[in-house]
XYZ file of C-alpha atoms in Angstrom:
339
model
C -45.868 -102.934 -60.853
C -44.570 -104.622 -57.727
C -40.933 -104.876 -56.625
C -39.871 -107.625 -54.130
C -36.697 -107.411 -51.741
C -35.068 -109.873 -49.672
C -33.152 -108.148 -46.936
C -30.862 -109.864 -44.580
C -30.370 -108.506 -40.958
C -26.800 -109.767 -39.972
C -27.371 -112.203 -37.260
C -25.170 -114.906 -35.552
C -28.154 -116.741 -33.892
C -31.746 -117.767 -34.750
C -33.974 -115.133 -34.135
C -36.814 -113.055 -35.810
C -35.459 -109.669 -36.636
C -36.256 -107.399 -33.662
C -37.021 -103.762 -34.067
C -34.497 -101.510 -32.482
C -35.800 -98.242 -33.052
C -38.931 -97.204 -34.974
C -37.678 -94.052 -36.392
C -34.457 -93.058 -37.969
C -32.825 -89.777 -38.286
C -32.494 -88.034 -41.439
C -29.824 -88.927 -43.732
C -28.245 -87.925 -47.230
C -27.587 -90.561 -49.676
C -23.911 -90.736 -51.023
C -23.769 -93.502 -53.342
C -26.275 -92.851 -56.091
C -24.344 -90.923 -59.039
C -25.891 -88.801 -61.392
C -28.206 -87.414 -59.082
C -28.494 -84.277 -56.700
C -28.998 -84.180 -53.049
C -31.144 -87.011 -51.798
C -32.371 -87.018 -48.224
C -34.044 -89.729 -46.480
C -36.094 -90.156 -43.261
C -38.250 -93.239 -42.178
C -40.258 -94.985 -39.509
C -41.356 -98.578 -39.043
C -44.811 -99.993 -37.594
C -43.572 -102.308 -34.730
C -46.670 -104.396 -35.483
C -46.464 -104.871 -39.221
C -43.029 -104.246 -39.717
C -44.202 -101.954 -42.604
C -41.765 -99.165 -43.421
C -42.883 -95.622 -44.520
C -39.788 -93.902 -46.294
C -39.760 -90.257 -47.289
C -37.238 -88.928 -49.680
C -36.577 -85.324 -50.996
C -34.545 -84.543 -54.047
C -32.739 -81.178 -53.670
C -35.330 -78.497 -52.314
C -38.323 -80.378 -53.948
C -41.291 -81.620 -51.837
C -40.947 -84.528 -49.865
C -42.387 -88.044 -51.521
C -43.519 -90.977 -49.725
C -42.869 -94.561 -50.492
C -44.617 -97.583 -48.301
C -42.632 -100.914 -48.047
C -44.874 -103.799 -47.009
C -43.560 -106.615 -44.998
C -44.508 -109.748 -46.540
C -42.659 -112.281 -44.462
C -39.862 -112.666 -41.800
C -37.792 -115.449 -41.107
C -37.111 -116.856 -37.684
C -34.123 -118.760 -38.357
C -31.714 -116.841 -40.383
C -32.746 -113.311 -39.959
C -34.149 -112.683 -43.418
C -37.164 -110.052 -44.080
C -39.091 -109.677 -47.163
C -40.786 -106.462 -48.568
C -42.926 -105.406 -51.502
C -43.098 -102.021 -52.862
C -45.656 -101.224 -55.444
C -45.000 -98.415 -58.149
C -46.905 -97.278 -61.219
C -44.969 -97.437 -64.226
C -45.078 -93.879 -65.280
C -43.762 -92.907 -61.742
C -40.295 -94.744 -62.683
C -40.208 -92.714 -65.666
C -40.375 -89.563 -64.123
C -38.749 -89.952 -60.796
C -34.980 -90.836 -60.212
C -35.507 -92.770 -56.939
C -38.195 -94.793 -57.969
C -36.250 -95.504 -61.133
C -33.616 -96.947 -59.260
C -35.727 -98.879 -56.914
C -37.464 -100.636 -59.710
C -34.101 -101.927 -60.419
C -32.886 -103.020 -57.206
C -32.749 -101.467 -53.492
C -29.547 -99.284 -53.445
C -27.066 -100.300 -50.705
C -27.422 -97.109 -49.051
C -31.250 -97.658 -48.557
C -30.628 -101.188 -47.493
C -28.040 -100.184 -44.848
C -30.651 -97.525 -44.005
C -33.189 -99.848 -43.342
C -31.014 -102.322 -41.325
C -30.614 -99.528 -38.643
C -34.331 -100.402 -37.827
C -33.174 -103.852 -36.619
C -29.562 -104.221 -36.425
C -27.277 -103.669 -33.469
C -23.528 -103.242 -34.431
C -22.586 -105.791 -31.520
C -19.578 -107.318 -33.719
C -18.420 -104.430 -35.643
C -18.639 -100.873 -36.076
C -21.478 -99.086 -37.891
C -20.906 -99.181 -41.529
C -18.686 -102.408 -41.786
C -21.488 -104.519 -43.261
C -22.834 -101.800 -45.519
C -21.494 -103.384 -48.662
C -23.700 -106.416 -48.498
C -26.153 -106.768 -51.488
C -29.767 -106.978 -51.275
C -31.834 -109.359 -53.394
C -34.564 -107.769 -55.953
C -37.275 -109.575 -57.829
C -40.086 -108.840 -60.189
C -41.968 -111.755 -58.598
C -42.994 -112.937 -55.256
C -40.028 -114.450 -53.323
C -40.399 -118.232 -52.269
C -38.029 -118.852 -49.627
C -38.550 -122.700 -49.830
C -37.142 -122.692 -53.358
C -33.480 -123.675 -53.207
C -32.848 -121.750 -56.538
C -34.130 -118.719 -55.080
C -32.302 -118.898 -51.830
C -29.119 -119.688 -53.982
C -29.546 -116.560 -55.792
C -30.208 -114.536 -52.470
C -27.421 -116.208 -50.598
C -24.554 -116.373 -53.088
C -23.920 -112.588 -53.467
C -23.847 -112.066 -50.012
C -21.033 -114.845 -49.589
C -19.320 -113.333 -52.542
C -19.331 -110.061 -50.716
C -17.666 -111.342 -47.687
C -15.028 -113.556 -49.724
C -13.891 -110.266 -51.272
C -13.769 -108.383 -48.232
C -11.635 -110.920 -46.483
C -9.383 -111.408 -49.560
C -8.910 -107.682 -49.744
C -8.108 -107.220 -46.104
C -5.659 -110.127 -46.330
C -3.877 -108.919 -49.541
C -3.783 -104.946 -48.200
C -2.995 -106.064 -44.610
C 0.014 -108.547 -45.780
C 1.604 -105.575 -47.613
C 0.988 -103.183 -44.594
C 2.398 -105.746 -42.174
C 5.485 -106.183 -44.250
C 5.985 -102.468 -44.695
C 5.707 -101.863 -40.793
C 7.846 -104.788 -39.614
C 10.668 -103.839 -42.092
C 10.709 -100.202 -41.225
C 10.841 -101.357 -37.565
C 13.606 -104.016 -37.938
C 15.801 -100.924 -39.771
C 14.990 -98.640 -36.674
C 12.851 -96.179 -39.006
C 9.848 -94.309 -37.226
C 9.529 -97.191 -34.667
C 6.753 -95.832 -32.579
C 4.988 -94.703 -35.608
C 4.839 -98.139 -36.916
C 3.829 -99.803 -33.839
C 0.938 -97.612 -33.838
C 0.121 -98.627 -37.289
C 0.477 -102.263 -36.257
C -1.986 -101.620 -33.654
C -4.466 -100.000 -35.933
C -4.556 -102.639 -38.422
C -5.150 -105.075 -35.514
C -7.895 -103.158 -34.418
C -9.467 -103.237 -38.192
C -8.431 -106.702 -38.257
C -10.340 -107.539 -35.340
C -13.573 -106.156 -36.800
C -13.361 -107.890 -39.889
C -12.483 -111.399 -37.986
C -15.657 -110.815 -36.038
C -17.759 -110.451 -39.007
C -16.830 -114.170 -39.856
C -19.339 -114.826 -36.979
C -21.939 -113.472 -39.183
C -20.795 -115.272 -42.179
C -20.337 -118.522 -40.556
C -24.145 -118.525 -39.470
C -25.482 -118.020 -42.848
C -23.097 -120.435 -43.981
C -24.387 -123.278 -41.591
C -28.066 -122.380 -42.769
C -27.718 -122.365 -46.484
C -24.342 -124.036 -47.490
C -26.310 -126.779 -49.244
C -27.547 -124.411 -51.856
C -24.134 -122.856 -52.530
C -21.706 -124.199 -55.183
C -18.679 -126.101 -53.603
C -16.305 -123.690 -55.437
C -17.752 -120.646 -53.588
C -17.623 -122.825 -50.391
C -13.884 -123.370 -50.918
C -13.065 -119.772 -52.112
C -14.923 -118.261 -48.775
C -12.939 -120.939 -46.538
C -9.509 -120.008 -48.384
C -10.103 -116.467 -48.025
C -10.877 -116.520 -44.258
C -8.280 -118.782 -43.632
C -5.547 -116.556 -45.343
C -7.065 -113.504 -43.474
C -6.891 -115.470 -40.148
C -3.110 -116.254 -40.696
C -2.215 -112.797 -41.400
C -4.157 -111.594 -38.504
C -2.240 -113.899 -36.053
C 0.888 -112.914 -37.902
C -0.036 -109.374 -37.066
C -0.985 -109.945 -33.488
C 2.281 -111.836 -33.104
C 4.501 -109.105 -34.493
C 2.605 -106.115 -32.548
C 2.845 -107.732 -29.171
C 6.582 -108.703 -29.822
C 7.555 -105.271 -30.832
C 5.424 -103.600 -28.066
C 7.021 -105.925 -25.421
C 10.546 -104.742 -26.895
C 9.792 -101.106 -26.425
C 8.196 -101.706 -23.064
C 11.378 -103.449 -22.065
C 13.529 -100.915 -23.302
C 11.499 -98.420 -21.191
C 11.468 -100.381 -18.172
C 15.511 -100.798 -18.444
C 15.977 -96.917 -18.946
C 13.468 -96.062 -15.987
C 15.394 -98.349 -13.744
C 18.713 -96.759 -14.441
C 16.974 -93.266 -14.088
C 15.580 -94.310 -10.678
C 19.100 -96.079 -9.622
C 20.995 -92.906 -10.820
C 18.427 -90.600 -8.838
C 19.014 -92.855 -5.801
C 22.553 -92.711 -5.571
C 22.776 -88.645 -6.029
C 20.316 -88.507 -3.151
C 22.210 -91.026 -1.101
C 25.440 -89.129 -2.009
C 23.962 -85.817 -1.054
C 23.091 -87.385 2.441
C 26.663 -88.906 2.976
C 28.374 -85.515 2.214
C 25.855 -83.563 4.533
C 26.627 -86.140 7.554
C 30.419 -85.744 6.985
C 30.264 -82.148 6.747
C 27.948 -81.796 9.849
C 29.308 -84.346 12.313
C 33.097 -84.937 11.392
C 35.360 -83.257 14.057
C 37.299 -80.409 12.708
C 39.754 -77.905 14.066
C 38.770 -74.308 13.615
C 41.619 -73.489 11.404
C 41.084 -76.514 8.807
C 37.134 -75.872 8.437
C 37.834 -73.916 5.203
C 40.022 -76.502 3.989
C 37.350 -79.210 4.693
C 34.641 -77.388 3.046
C 37.149 -77.008 -0.078
C 37.537 -80.567 -0.066
C 33.907 -81.314 0.288
C 33.052 -79.109 -2.844
C 35.698 -80.935 -4.903
C 34.021 -84.198 -3.885
C 30.708 -83.182 -4.763
C 31.577 -81.607 -8.127
C 33.871 -84.904 -8.864
C 30.781 -87.060 -8.179
C 28.508 -84.625 -9.954
C 30.772 -84.458 -13.174
C 30.979 -88.533 -13.063
C 27.062 -88.961 -12.834
C 26.337 -86.179 -15.450
C 28.714 -87.990 -17.958
C 27.037 -91.496 -17.181
C 23.518 -89.756 -17.577
C 24.663 -88.250 -20.873
C 25.777 -91.287 -22.246
C 22.507 -93.043 -21.222
C 20.543 -90.409 -22.896
C 22.712 -90.686 -26.154
C 22.446 -94.328 -25.777
C 18.511 -94.753 -25.252
C 16.635 -93.296 -28.173
C 12.744 -93.703 -27.511
C 11.852 -94.091 -31.229
C 14.337 -97.041 -31.963
C 14.922 -100.480 -30.839
C 18.549 -101.698 -30.007
C 19.701 -103.792 -33.126
C 20.620 -106.574 -30.891
C 17.043 -107.079 -29.964
C 15.669 -106.170 -33.429
C 17.876 -108.830 -35.024
C 16.942 -111.227 -32.448
C 13.287 -110.880 -33.207
C 13.674 -111.010 -36.884
C 15.165 -114.469 -36.247
C 12.148 -115.688 -34.155
C 9.661 -115.391 -37.041
C 8.856 -118.689 -38.609
């Protein structure tokens, strides 16, 4: 019995999948329920693109599988493999049984590491993409076959954009509400930054999705094309709102910090200038021998008055400036600017 698999190596330009590494580190599978510990290690032949996969279940001996590369596309990043197994093997071996039904996403993701450089996103961001499995040889020139291969990939992207949009929209609302109410402002601005970082990675994944859509949209249903466009536009709207509010609140905090720093700087300068003037006054002002004590007492009184005055102003400044809040006037103004 032979199983056939169509693996898409995410790309955003026309190219034959290029081998980036010919040997992968050992990993432990995490997504196969009902099994014990399964370890993988693999290597690829740079000439034939054939993959030698070794796996171990618990502490048993290592088993070997040989995936034969049957074709690789130059224009869209697809690569095709065949795996031959005896029927009795699938009945006694859990891994072979699963492979006879489909290629688990964890193994697919492991294979992609031979070829794929995560230039637009972090490792693992594309691990939810499905792989196509068939009991018959895959004819890539057949429109129905291409539809069967491409449709699950576009659906996965649609679900991903929809999920980030819906969850992100709620998170954005929670953060902006808390900031406007002067609750944990610094923490929530950090949360906005993290959401923006995650959103950026998802946004860059649209480059991959757009590439495969441009190549194969003619075989996809109009309903799915409408869904993916709507999902991405919703996500993009959320991402632009997120970017706006993060930088708006960040600028507000920076502005408050700047004003406070200037006040502290001016205050320090005034204290320094006052000390110099008093020193000059005491050192150079003519005085009679019998009035020196009187002048010193007056100078001490002047210093004390000025210090008390400065301390009072500094205390008012400290009390009025709380690093983890935004002045209500500024916050209210920002709320009114959102359209």
